[in-house]
Coordinates of C-alpha atoms and ligand atoms in Angstrom, one line a residue:
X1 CA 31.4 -71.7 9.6
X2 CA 28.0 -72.8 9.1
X3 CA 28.8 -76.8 9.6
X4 CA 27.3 -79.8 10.6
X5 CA 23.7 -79.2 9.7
X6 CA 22.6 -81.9 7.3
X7 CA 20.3 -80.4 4.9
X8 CA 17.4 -82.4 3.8
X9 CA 16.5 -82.0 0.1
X10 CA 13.9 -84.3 -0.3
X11 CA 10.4 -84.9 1.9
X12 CA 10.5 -88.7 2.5
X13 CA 12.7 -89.6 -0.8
X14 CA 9.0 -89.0 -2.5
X15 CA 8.9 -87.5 -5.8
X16 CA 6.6 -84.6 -4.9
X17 CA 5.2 -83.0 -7.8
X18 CA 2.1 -81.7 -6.2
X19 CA 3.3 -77.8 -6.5
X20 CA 6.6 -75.6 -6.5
X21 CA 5.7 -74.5 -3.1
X22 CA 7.2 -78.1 -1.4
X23 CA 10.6 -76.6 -2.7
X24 CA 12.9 -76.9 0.5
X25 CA 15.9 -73.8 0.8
X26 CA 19.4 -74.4 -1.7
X27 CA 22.3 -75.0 0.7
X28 CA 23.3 -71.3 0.0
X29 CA 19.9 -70.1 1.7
X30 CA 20.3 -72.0 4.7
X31 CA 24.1 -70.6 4.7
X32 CA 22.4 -67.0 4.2
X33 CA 20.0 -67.0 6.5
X34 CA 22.6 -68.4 9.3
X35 CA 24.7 -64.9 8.9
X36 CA 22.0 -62.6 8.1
X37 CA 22.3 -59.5 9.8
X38 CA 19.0 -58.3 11.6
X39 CA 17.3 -55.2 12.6
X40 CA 13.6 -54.2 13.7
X41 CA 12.0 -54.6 10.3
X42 CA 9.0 -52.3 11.6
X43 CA 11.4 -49.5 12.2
X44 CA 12.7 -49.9 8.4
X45 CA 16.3 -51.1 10.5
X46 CA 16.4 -54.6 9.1
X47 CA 19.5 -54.4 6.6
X48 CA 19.0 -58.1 5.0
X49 CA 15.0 -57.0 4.4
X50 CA 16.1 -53.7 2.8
X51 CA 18.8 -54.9 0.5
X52 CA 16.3 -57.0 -0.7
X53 CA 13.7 -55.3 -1.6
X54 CA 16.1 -52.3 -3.4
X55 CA 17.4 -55.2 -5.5
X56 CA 13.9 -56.1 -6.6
X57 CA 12.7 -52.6 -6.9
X58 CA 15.8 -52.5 -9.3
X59 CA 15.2 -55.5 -11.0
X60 CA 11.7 -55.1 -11.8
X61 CA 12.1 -51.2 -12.3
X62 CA 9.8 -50.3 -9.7
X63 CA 10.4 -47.8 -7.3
X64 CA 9.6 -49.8 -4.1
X65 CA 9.0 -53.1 -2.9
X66 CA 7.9 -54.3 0.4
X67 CA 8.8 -57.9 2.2
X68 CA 5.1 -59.5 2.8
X69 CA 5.0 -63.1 4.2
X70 CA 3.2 -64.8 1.6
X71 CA 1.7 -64.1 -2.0
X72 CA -1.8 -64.1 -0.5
X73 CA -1.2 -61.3 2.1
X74 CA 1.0 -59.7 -1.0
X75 CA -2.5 -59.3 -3.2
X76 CA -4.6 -58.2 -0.6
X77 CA -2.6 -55.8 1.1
X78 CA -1.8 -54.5 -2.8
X79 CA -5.8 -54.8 -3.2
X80 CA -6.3 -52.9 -0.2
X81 CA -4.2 -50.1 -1.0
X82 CA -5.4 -49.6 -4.6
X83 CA -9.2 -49.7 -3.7
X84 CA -12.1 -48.7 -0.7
X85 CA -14.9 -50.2 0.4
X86 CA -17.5 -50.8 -2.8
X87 CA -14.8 -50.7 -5.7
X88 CA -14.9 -53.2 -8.3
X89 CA -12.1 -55.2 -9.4
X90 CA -11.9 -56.4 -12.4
X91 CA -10.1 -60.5 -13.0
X92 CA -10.3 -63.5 -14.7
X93 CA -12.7 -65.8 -13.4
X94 CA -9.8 -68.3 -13.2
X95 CA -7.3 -66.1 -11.5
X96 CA -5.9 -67.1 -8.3
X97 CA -6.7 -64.2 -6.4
X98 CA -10.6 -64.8 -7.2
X99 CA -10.3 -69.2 -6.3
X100 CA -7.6 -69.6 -3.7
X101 CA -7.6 -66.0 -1.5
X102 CA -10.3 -66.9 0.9
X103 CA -12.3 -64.0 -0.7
X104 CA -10.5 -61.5 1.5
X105 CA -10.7 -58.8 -1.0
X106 CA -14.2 -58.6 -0.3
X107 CA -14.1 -59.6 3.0
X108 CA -12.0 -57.5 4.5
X109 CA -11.7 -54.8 1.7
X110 CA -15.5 -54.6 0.9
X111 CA -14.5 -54.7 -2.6
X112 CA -16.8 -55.9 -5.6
X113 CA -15.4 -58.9 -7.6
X114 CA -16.3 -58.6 -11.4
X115 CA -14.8 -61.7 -12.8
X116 CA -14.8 -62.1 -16.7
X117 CA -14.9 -65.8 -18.4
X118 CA -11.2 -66.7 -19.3
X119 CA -9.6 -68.2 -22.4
X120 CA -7.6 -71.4 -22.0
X121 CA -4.7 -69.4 -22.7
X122 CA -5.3 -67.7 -19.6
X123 CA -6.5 -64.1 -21.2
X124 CA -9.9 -62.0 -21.2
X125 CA -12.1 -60.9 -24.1
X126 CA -10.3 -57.4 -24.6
X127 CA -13.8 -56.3 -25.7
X128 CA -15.6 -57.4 -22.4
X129 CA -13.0 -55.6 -20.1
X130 CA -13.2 -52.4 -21.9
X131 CA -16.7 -52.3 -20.9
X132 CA -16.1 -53.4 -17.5
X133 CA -13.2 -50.5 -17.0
X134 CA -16.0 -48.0 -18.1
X135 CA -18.1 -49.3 -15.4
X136 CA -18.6 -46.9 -12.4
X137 CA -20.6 -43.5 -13.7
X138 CA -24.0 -44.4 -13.2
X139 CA -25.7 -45.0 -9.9
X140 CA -26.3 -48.4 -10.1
X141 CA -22.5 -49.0 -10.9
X142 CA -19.9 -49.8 -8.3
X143 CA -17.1 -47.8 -9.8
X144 CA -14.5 -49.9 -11.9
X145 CA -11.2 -49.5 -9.9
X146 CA -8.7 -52.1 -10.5
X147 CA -7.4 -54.6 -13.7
X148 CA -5.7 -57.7 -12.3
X149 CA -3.6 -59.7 -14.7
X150 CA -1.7 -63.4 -13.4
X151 CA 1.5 -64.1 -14.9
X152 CA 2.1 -67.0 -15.1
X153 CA -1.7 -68.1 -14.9
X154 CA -1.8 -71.1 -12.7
X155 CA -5.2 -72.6 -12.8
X156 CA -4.4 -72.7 -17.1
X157 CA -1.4 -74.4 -16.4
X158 CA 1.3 -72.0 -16.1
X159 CA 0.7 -70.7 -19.2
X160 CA 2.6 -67.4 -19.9
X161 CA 0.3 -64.5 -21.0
X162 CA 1.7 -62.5 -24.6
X163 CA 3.2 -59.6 -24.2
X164 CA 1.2 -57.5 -26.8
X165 CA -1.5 -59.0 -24.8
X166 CA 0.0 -57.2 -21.3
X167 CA 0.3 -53.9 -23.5
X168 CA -3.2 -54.0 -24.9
X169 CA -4.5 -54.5 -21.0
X170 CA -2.5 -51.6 -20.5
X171 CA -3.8 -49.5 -22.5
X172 CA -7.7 -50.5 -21.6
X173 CA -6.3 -49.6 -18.5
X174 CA -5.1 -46.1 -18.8
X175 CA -8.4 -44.5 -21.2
X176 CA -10.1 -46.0 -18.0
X177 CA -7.5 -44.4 -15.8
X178 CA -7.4 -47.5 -13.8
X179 CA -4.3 -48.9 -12.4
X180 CA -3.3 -52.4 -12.9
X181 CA -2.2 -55.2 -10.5
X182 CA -0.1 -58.0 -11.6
X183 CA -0.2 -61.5 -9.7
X184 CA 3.1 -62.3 -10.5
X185 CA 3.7 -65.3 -8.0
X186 CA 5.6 -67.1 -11.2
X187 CA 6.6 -63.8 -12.6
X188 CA 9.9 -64.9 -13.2
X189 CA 8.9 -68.2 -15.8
X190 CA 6.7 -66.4 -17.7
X191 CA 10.3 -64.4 -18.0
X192 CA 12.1 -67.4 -18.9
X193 CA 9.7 -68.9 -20.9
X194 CA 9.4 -65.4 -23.0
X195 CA 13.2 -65.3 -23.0
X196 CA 13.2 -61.8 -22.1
X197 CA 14.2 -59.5 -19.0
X198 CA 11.5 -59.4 -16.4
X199 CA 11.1 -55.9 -16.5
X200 CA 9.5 -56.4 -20.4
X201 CA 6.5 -57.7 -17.8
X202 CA 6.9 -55.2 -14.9
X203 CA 6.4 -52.4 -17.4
X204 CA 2.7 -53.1 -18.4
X205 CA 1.6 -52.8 -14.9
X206 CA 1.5 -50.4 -12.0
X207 CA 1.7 -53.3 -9.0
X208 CA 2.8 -56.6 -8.8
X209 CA 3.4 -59.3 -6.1
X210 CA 5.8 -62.1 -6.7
X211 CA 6.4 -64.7 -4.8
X212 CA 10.3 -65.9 -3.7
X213 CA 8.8 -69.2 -2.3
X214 CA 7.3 -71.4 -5.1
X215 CA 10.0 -72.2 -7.8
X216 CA 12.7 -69.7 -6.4
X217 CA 12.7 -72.0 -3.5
X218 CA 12.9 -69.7 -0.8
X219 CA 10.9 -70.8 2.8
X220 CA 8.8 -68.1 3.1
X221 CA 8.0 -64.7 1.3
X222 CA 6.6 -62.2 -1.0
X223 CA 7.2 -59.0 -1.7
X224 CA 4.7 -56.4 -3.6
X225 CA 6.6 -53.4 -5.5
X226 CA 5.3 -50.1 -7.2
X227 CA 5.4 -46.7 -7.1
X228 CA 7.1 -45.2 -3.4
X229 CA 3.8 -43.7 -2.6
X230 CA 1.4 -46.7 -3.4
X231 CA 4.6 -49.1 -1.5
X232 CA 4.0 -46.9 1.6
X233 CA 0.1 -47.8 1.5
X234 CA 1.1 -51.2 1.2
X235 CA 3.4 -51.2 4.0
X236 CA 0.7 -50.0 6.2
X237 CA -1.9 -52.4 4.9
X238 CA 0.3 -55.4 5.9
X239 CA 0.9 -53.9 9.3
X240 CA -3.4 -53.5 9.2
X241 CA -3.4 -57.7 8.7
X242 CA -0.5 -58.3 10.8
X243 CA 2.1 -58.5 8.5
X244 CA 4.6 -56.0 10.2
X245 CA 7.8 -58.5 10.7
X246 CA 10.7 -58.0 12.9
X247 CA 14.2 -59.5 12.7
X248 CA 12.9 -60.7 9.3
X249 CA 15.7 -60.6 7.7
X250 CA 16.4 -64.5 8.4
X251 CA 13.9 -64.9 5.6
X252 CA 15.4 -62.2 3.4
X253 CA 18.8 -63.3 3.4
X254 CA 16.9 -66.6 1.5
X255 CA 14.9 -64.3 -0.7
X256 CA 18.0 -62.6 -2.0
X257 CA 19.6 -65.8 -2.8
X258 CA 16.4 -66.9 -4.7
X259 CA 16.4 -63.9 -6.8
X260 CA 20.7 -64.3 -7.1
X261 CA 20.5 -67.4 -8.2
X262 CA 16.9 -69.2 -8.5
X263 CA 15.5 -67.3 -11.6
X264 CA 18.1 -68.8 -14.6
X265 CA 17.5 -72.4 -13.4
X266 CA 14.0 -72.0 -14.1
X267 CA 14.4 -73.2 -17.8
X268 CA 15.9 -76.9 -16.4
X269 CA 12.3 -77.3 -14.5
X270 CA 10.5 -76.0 -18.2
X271 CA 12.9 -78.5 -19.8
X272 CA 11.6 -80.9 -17.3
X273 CA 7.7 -80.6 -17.7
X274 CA 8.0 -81.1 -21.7
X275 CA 10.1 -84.0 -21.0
X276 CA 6.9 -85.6 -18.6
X277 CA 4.4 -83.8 -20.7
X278 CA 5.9 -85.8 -24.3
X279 CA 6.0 -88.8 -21.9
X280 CA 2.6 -88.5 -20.4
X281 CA 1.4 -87.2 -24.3
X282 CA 2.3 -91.2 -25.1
X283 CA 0.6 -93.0 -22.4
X284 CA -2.7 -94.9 -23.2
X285 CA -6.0 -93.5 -21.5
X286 CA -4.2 -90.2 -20.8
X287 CA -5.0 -86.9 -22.3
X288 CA -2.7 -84.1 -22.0
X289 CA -2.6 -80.7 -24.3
X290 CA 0.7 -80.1 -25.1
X291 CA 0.8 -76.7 -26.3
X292 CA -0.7 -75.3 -22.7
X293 CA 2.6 -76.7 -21.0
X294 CA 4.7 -73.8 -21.0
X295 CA 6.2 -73.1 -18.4
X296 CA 7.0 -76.2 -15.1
X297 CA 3.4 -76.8 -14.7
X298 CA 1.9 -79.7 -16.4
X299 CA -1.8 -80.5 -16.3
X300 CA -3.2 -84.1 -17.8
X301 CA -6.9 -85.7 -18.0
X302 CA -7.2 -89.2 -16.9
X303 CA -9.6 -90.9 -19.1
X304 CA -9.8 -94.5 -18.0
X305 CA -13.4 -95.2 -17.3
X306 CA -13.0 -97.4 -14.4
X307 CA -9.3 -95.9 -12.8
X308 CA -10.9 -93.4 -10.6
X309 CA -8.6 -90.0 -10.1
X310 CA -8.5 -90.7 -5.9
X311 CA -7.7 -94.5 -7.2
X312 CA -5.1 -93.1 -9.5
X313 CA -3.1 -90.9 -7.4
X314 CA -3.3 -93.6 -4.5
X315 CA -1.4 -96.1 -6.5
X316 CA 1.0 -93.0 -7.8
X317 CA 1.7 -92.0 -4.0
X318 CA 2.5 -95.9 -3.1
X319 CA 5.0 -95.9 -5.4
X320 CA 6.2 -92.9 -3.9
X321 CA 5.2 -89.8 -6.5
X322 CA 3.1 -87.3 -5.7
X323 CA 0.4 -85.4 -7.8
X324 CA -2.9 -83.0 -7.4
X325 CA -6.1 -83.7 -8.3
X326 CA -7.3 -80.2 -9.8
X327 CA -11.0 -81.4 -9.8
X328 CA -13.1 -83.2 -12.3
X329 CA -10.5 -86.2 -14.4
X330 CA -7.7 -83.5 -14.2
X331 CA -4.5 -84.0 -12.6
X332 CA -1.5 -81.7 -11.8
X333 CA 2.5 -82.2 -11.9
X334 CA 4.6 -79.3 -10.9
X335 CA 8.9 -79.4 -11.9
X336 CA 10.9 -77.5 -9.2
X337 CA 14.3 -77.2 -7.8
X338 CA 14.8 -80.4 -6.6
X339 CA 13.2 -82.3 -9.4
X340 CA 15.9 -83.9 -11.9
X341 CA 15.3 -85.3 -15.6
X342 CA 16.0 -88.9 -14.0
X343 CA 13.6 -88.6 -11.5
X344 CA 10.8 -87.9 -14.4
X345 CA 12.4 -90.4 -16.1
X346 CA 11.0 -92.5 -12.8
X347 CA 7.8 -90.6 -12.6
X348 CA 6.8 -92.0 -16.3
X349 CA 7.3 -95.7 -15.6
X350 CA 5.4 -95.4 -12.5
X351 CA 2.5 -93.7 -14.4
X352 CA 2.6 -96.2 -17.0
X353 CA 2.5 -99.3 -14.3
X354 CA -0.3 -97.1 -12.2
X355 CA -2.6 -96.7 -15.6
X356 CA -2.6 -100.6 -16.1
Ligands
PLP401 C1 0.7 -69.4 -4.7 C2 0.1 -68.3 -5.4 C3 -0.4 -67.2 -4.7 C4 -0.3 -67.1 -3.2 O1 0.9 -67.3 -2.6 P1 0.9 -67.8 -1.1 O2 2.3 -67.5 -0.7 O3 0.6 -69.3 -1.2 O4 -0.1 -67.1 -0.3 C5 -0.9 -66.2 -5.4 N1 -1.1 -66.3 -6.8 C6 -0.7 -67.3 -7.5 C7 -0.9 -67.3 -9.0 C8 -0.1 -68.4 -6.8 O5 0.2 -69.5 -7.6

């Protein structure tokens, strides 16, 4: 038995909001990842790593997926094994992959970032991307090679992108005959939030990387799924950035939990964020849009002339809560496993003492 091992759940008894990634592994993970059976992952003979990526082939009704070790090496590996050296690929000038990847797309891959102005509902001028798709036949033109989408879109605040939306991308896509790439790091609560199976997603897209360790809670781990052939690309990619794992099926066993058991429980943390958002919503000097929370992240302005942000979350984290600063007077709150009502419950009487 797998005894004796006191499991933390908390960092510090803080309340840390900063992001889903602080999530620490469910009892069960820890449990799975004890008795995981273990194999040479590089020679395809890790059973844990394989069993998990045929359930999430299956589940997002793909025909492959492949274990990477975090979301970042999950998009480039994916970028890398869509595109060469001088392609453009087309994004949001929000999108994660273009602010937070260390520009390794172009840096290793050579590839051309064409980044078009996003909504605040996290979409792109249909109009403007169809011209950027045609891109490519004249000489001046690095050839258009690559839509990528972000489900949920972080940077707007988790919002979840509509679905006729996904199909009308699609369709850009395809008179273009370019392939699209889903970053689907928080795949599964734009699922939730939609109230529909994650394959209604999956479908509108050739690739997509989602990630098992932000609200799913597992330690570590991506994985990127498409077609067999494009999966085999990626597999070699990863092994190009050092990504080949061995007896990686400790981390599996955690990744199959996540997906087990993880996904479902995402509503409590939605639940969660409109509970702080309707609080936060009520609290003097504090601006918050309430129809962009829609999903467990929950972005706020503070407008108190003389309460700088640095000021603000200082006084939050000596009260024991944690929050990011996004930049400028905004603020970010992210609900996870972890996080109960009663704790934001807490969180909004320490707000309201920290904005007087
Ligand atoms: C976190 C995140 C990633 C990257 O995942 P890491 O595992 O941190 O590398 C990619 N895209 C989005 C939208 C994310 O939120």
């Amino acid at each position: 038995m797998y005894e004796g091992l006191h499991i933390v759940h908390r960092h510090h008894g803080a309340i840390d909001l900063r992001s889903d990634t602080v999530t620490l592994p469910s009892p069960a993970m820890r449990e799975a990842m004890a008795r995981a059976e273990v194999g040479d992952d590089v020679y395809g003979e890790d059973p844990t790593i394989n069993r998990l990526e045929e359930m999430a082939a299956a589940l997002l009704d793909k025909e492959a997926a492949v274990l990477v070790p975090s979301g970042t090496m999950g998009n480039l590996s994916a970028l890398l094994a869509h595109c060469g050296r001088g392609d453009r690929v087309i994004m949001g000038d929000q999108c994660h992959i273009y602010w937070y990847e260390a520009g390794g797309a172009s840096a290793l891959g050579g590839m051309a970032y064409h980044p078009l102005p996003t909504a605040a509902d996290g979409t792109v001028d249909l109009d403007l991307l169809r011209e950027a798709a045609s891109l490519g036949d004249d000489q001046h033109e690095a050839p258009s090679s690559l839509i990528c989408l972000e489900n949920t879109h972080n940077r707007c605040g988790g919002v979840v992108l509509p679905l006729d939306y996904l199909a009308e991308v699609a369709a850009i896509a395809q008179d273009a005959m370019l392939p699209v790439h889903l970053d689907g790091a928080r795949i599964f609560n734009a699922a939730v939030a939609l109230g529909v199976h994650v394959r209604e997603i999956t479908r509108h897209v050739d690739s997509v990387q989602i990630c098992l360790s932000k609200g799913l809670a597992a330690p570590v781990g991506s994985l990127v799924l498409g077609r067999a052939d494009f999966i085999a690309r990626v597999r070699g990619m990863r092994k190009m950035l050092g990504g080949g794992m061995r007896q990686a099926g400790v981390i599996a066993a955690a990744g199959i939990v996540a997906l087990e058991q993880m996904v479902d429980r995402l509503a409590e943390d939605h639940a969660n964020a409109r509970i702080l958002a309707l609080g936060l919503a009520e609290i003097p000097g504090l601006n918050i849009e309430l129809g962009r929370v829609q999903t467990n992240i929950v972005r706020f302005e503070l407008q108190i002339a003389d309460l700088r942000v640095e000021e603000f979350l200082g006084r939050l984290r000596q009260r024991g809560v944690l929050m990011g600063g996004m930049g400028g007077r905004t603020i970010r709150a992210v609900t996870h496993y972890g996080i109960s009502a009663a704790d934001i419950e807490h969180v909004l009487g320490v707000v309201r003492e920290c904005v007087e």
